[in-house]
Coordinates of C-alpha atoms in Angstrom, one line a residue:
E1 CA 82.5 91.2 71.3
R2 CA 85.1 92.8 73.6
K3 CA 88.2 94.0 71.8
S4 CA 91.6 93.7 73.3
E5 CA 93.3 96.9 74.5
A6 CA 95.7 96.8 71.6
E7 CA 92.8 96.7 69.1
R8 CA 90.8 99.3 71.0
L9 CA 93.7 101.8 71.2
G10 CA 95.5 101.1 68.0
C11 CA 98.7 100.1 69.7
G12 CA 101.8 101.9 68.5
G13 CA 100.1 105.3 68.0
D14 CA 100.9 108.3 70.3
I15 CA 98.0 110.2 71.8
P16 CA 97.6 114.0 71.2
I17 CA 97.7 116.5 74.0
E18 CA 96.0 119.9 74.0
S19 CA 97.9 122.3 76.2
D20 CA 94.8 124.4 77.0
D21 CA 92.6 121.5 78.1
D22 CA 90.7 122.1 81.3
Y23 CA 92.1 120.6 84.5
I24 CA 91.9 120.6 88.3
L25 CA 95.1 120.9 90.2
S26 CA 95.9 119.3 93.6
D27 CA 98.9 120.8 95.4
G28 CA 99.7 117.6 97.4
R29 CA 100.0 119.5 100.7
N30 CA 96.4 120.1 101.7
N31 CA 93.4 117.9 102.1
Q32 CA 92.0 118.2 98.6
T33 CA 90.5 114.7 98.4
I34 CA 87.5 114.2 96.1
D35 CA 85.2 111.3 97.1
T36 CA 83.6 110.0 93.9
G37 CA 80.9 108.1 95.8
Y38 CA 81.6 105.2 93.4
Q39 CA 82.2 101.7 94.8
C40 CA 84.5 99.7 92.4
T41 CA 83.9 96.1 91.6
G42 CA 85.6 93.2 90.0
S43 CA 84.2 94.4 86.6
T44 CA 85.5 98.0 86.9
R45 CA 87.8 99.7 84.4
I46 CA 89.3 103.1 85.3
E47 CA 90.8 105.6 82.8
A48 CA 92.5 108.7 84.2
D49 CA 94.0 111.5 82.2
Y50 CA 96.6 113.3 84.4
A51 CA 100.0 114.8 84.9
F52 CA 102.0 114.9 88.1
T53 CA 103.5 118.3 88.7
A54 CA 106.2 117.3 91.2
T55 CA 108.3 114.3 92.1
N56 CA 108.1 112.5 95.4
Q57 CA 111.1 114.4 96.8
P58 CA 109.3 117.6 98.1
F59 CA 106.8 115.5 100.0
G60 CA 108.8 112.6 101.4
H61 CA 106.0 110.2 100.5
Q62 CA 104.4 108.4 97.6
Q63 CA 101.8 110.2 95.6
V64 CA 98.4 108.6 95.0
L65 CA 96.3 109.7 92.1
F66 CA 93.4 107.6 93.1
G67 CA 93.1 104.5 95.3
N68 CA 91.2 102.1 97.6
V69 CA 92.8 99.7 100.1
T70 CA 89.9 97.4 101.0
D71 CA 89.1 93.8 101.5
K72 CA 87.2 93.6 98.2
V73 CA 88.7 95.2 95.1
N74 CA 91.8 97.3 95.5
F75 CA 92.4 99.9 92.8
N76 CA 95.5 102.2 93.0
A77 CA 97.5 104.4 90.7
Y78 CA 100.4 106.1 92.2
I79 CA 104.2 106.9 92.3
N80 CA 105.8 104.4 94.6
G81 CA 108.8 104.7 96.9
S82 CA 111.2 104.1 94.1
S83 CA 109.7 107.1 92.2
C84 CA 108.2 104.8 89.6
Y85 CA 104.7 104.4 88.3
A86 CA 102.8 101.7 90.1
Y87 CA 99.3 100.3 90.4
S88 CA 97.3 97.6 92.0
C89 CA 94.1 95.8 91.3
Y90 CA 93.5 92.8 93.5
T91 CA 91.5 91.2 96.3
V92 CA 92.7 89.4 99.4
N93 CA 93.6 85.8 98.9
E94 CA 92.2 82.9 100.8
S95 CA 94.6 83.2 103.7
G96 CA 93.6 86.9 104.2
A97 CA 96.9 88.3 103.2
P98 CA 96.7 91.2 100.8
G99 CA 97.4 90.9 97.1
R100 CA 100.3 92.8 95.6
Y101 CA 101.2 96.2 94.5
I102 CA 102.9 96.2 91.1
G103 CA 105.7 98.6 90.2
S104 CA 106.2 99.3 86.5
G105 CA 109.9 100.1 86.9
V106 CA 109.3 103.2 84.7
A107 CA 110.6 106.3 86.4
N108 CA 108.1 109.1 87.0
S109 CA 108.0 112.1 84.7
L110 CA 105.9 115.2 84.6
A111 CA 104.5 114.5 81.2
R112 CA 100.7 114.2 80.7
K113 CA 99.6 110.6 80.6
T114 CA 96.5 108.3 80.7
I115 CA 96.6 105.3 83.0
I116 CA 94.1 102.5 82.4
I117 CA 93.4 99.8 85.0
D118 CA 91.0 97.1 83.8
A119 CA 89.8 94.4 86.2
V120 CA 88.1 92.5 83.5
E121 CA 91.1 92.2 81.2
R122 CA 93.4 92.2 84.3
Q123 CA 95.8 94.6 82.6
A124 CA 97.1 98.1 83.2
Y125 CA 98.2 100.5 80.5
V126 CA 100.0 103.8 80.3
L127 CA 99.7 106.1 77.3
T128 CA 101.5 109.3 76.7
A129 CA 102.4 111.5 73.7
G130 CA 106.0 110.9 74.5
Y131 CA 106.1 107.2 73.9
T132 CA 103.8 104.6 72.4
N133 CA 101.2 102.6 74.3
Q134 CA 102.8 100.5 77.0
V135 CA 101.3 97.4 78.7
L136 CA 102.3 97.1 82.3
T137 CA 102.5 93.8 84.2
S138 CA 99.4 91.7 84.1
F139 CA 97.5 91.1 87.3
P140 CA 98.3 87.9 89.2
A141 CA 96.5 85.0 87.5
A142 CA 95.2 83.8 90.9
A143 CA 93.4 87.1 91.5
D144 CA 89.8 86.5 92.2
L145 CA 87.9 89.7 91.4
E146 CA 84.6 88.3 90.1
G147 CA 81.6 89.3 92.1
K148 CA 83.5 91.6 94.5
K149 CA 82.4 95.1 95.4
N150 CA 84.2 97.6 97.6
A151 CA 82.5 98.6 100.9
F152 CA 83.8 102.2 100.5
S153 CA 83.8 104.6 97.6
M154 CA 87.0 105.5 95.7
P155 CA 88.6 108.8 96.2
I156 CA 90.6 110.9 93.8
F157 CA 93.8 112.7 94.9
N158 CA 94.1 110.3 97.8
R159 CA 93.8 106.7 98.9
R160 CA 91.1 105.2 101.2
N161 CA 92.3 102.9 103.9
G162 CA 90.7 99.5 104.7
D163 CA 88.8 101.1 107.6
G164 CA 87.3 103.7 105.4
T165 CA 89.5 106.6 106.5
Y166 CA 91.5 108.6 104.1
G167 CA 95.3 108.3 103.7
T168 CA 97.9 111.1 103.6
L169 CA 99.7 110.2 100.3
Q170 CA 98.1 113.1 98.4
P171 CA 99.6 114.0 95.0
A172 CA 100.8 117.2 93.3
A173 CA 98.9 116.6 90.0
K174 CA 96.6 117.9 87.3
L175 CA 93.6 115.8 86.4
Y176 CA 92.1 116.3 83.0
G177 CA 89.4 113.7 83.3
L178 CA 88.5 110.3 84.8
R179 CA 86.2 107.7 83.4
I180 CA 84.8 104.6 85.1
Y181 CA 83.3 101.6 83.2
E182 CA 81.5 98.5 84.3
V183 CA 81.7 95.6 81.9
G184 CA 82.5 98.0 79.1
E185 CA 79.7 100.5 79.9
L186 CA 80.6 104.0 80.8
V187 CA 79.0 104.8 84.2
R188 CA 81.0 107.9 85.3
N189 CA 82.7 110.5 83.0
Y190 CA 84.3 113.1 85.2
V191 CA 85.5 116.3 83.6
P192 CA 87.0 119.4 85.3
A193 CA 84.4 122.0 86.2
R194 CA 83.4 124.8 88.6
K195 CA 80.2 125.1 90.5
D196 CA 79.5 128.3 92.5
G197 CA 83.1 129.1 92.2
V198 CA 84.3 125.8 93.6
A199 CA 86.7 123.6 91.4
G200 CA 85.8 119.9 91.1
L201 CA 84.5 117.3 88.6
S202 CA 81.3 117.2 86.7
D203 CA 79.9 113.8 85.7
T204 CA 78.5 114.0 82.2
V205 CA 76.7 110.7 82.7
D206 CA 74.4 111.6 85.6
G207 CA 74.9 115.3 85.8
G208 CA 76.4 115.2 89.3
F209 CA 79.3 117.3 90.7
V210 CA 82.0 116.2 93.1
S211 CA 84.6 118.4 94.9
P212 CA 86.6 118.3 98.1
N213 CA 84.9 118.7 101.5
V214 CA 85.1 122.5 102.0
A215 CA 85.2 122.1 105.8
A216 CA 88.2 119.8 105.6
T217 CA 90.0 121.6 102.8
P218 CA 92.1 124.7 103.9
V219 CA 93.1 125.4 100.3
P220 CA 90.7 124.7 97.4
L221 CA 91.7 123.0 94.2
V222 CA 92.8 125.2 91.3
F223 CA 90.7 125.1 88.1
G224 CA 92.8 125.8 85.0
G225 CA 92.8 125.6 81.2
K226 CA 90.9 127.3 78.5
S227 CA 87.6 127.6 80.4
A228 CA 89.3 129.2 83.3
E229 CA 90.1 132.2 81.1
T230 CA 86.4 132.9 80.3

């Protein structure tokens, strides 16, 4: 039986934060996109543990933590033009017009957070140690996500456009981990790691490692936290 998010998280309780947890850091100014290789579906749930390290002002654009803009299932977590948390999870409607991006109305802060976007429950949640669990706006009731699958894989630290190219709305952010579920089953569990001196994400589910394309990245990601000191 699938539990509601309030039951699963114990709504009302703050989440602890360990200041020395490992992370990877994107500076928001260089092409530090990580391609997960994973194609989201109408049954996908994404949980990202992160902290933005700058507001939109130094960049002059929105900052996308992860995102896909496609004609199948659109997942996005970002700071919008009003400097508020925003997200999307939709497919195009019958007329071909895109679904909608939803702003939370909650101003960005640099605190560490977890954002959860669940296409099955059609809900989005933000958790921090600074305030209790918050449920953001529900997805549009008319959203038809069932049976859909993206043609392109989802990137981290960027957004993929509808034609498969990468966008330019890169974030200044730390990522402490990102998990992907399909119908409640964990299929990707990305944790910060280094391989041959390169910072990226290790997947504890299948043992893979993903990192930015070295040829396209003038400045590598920073690996920080407790493990970086050893």
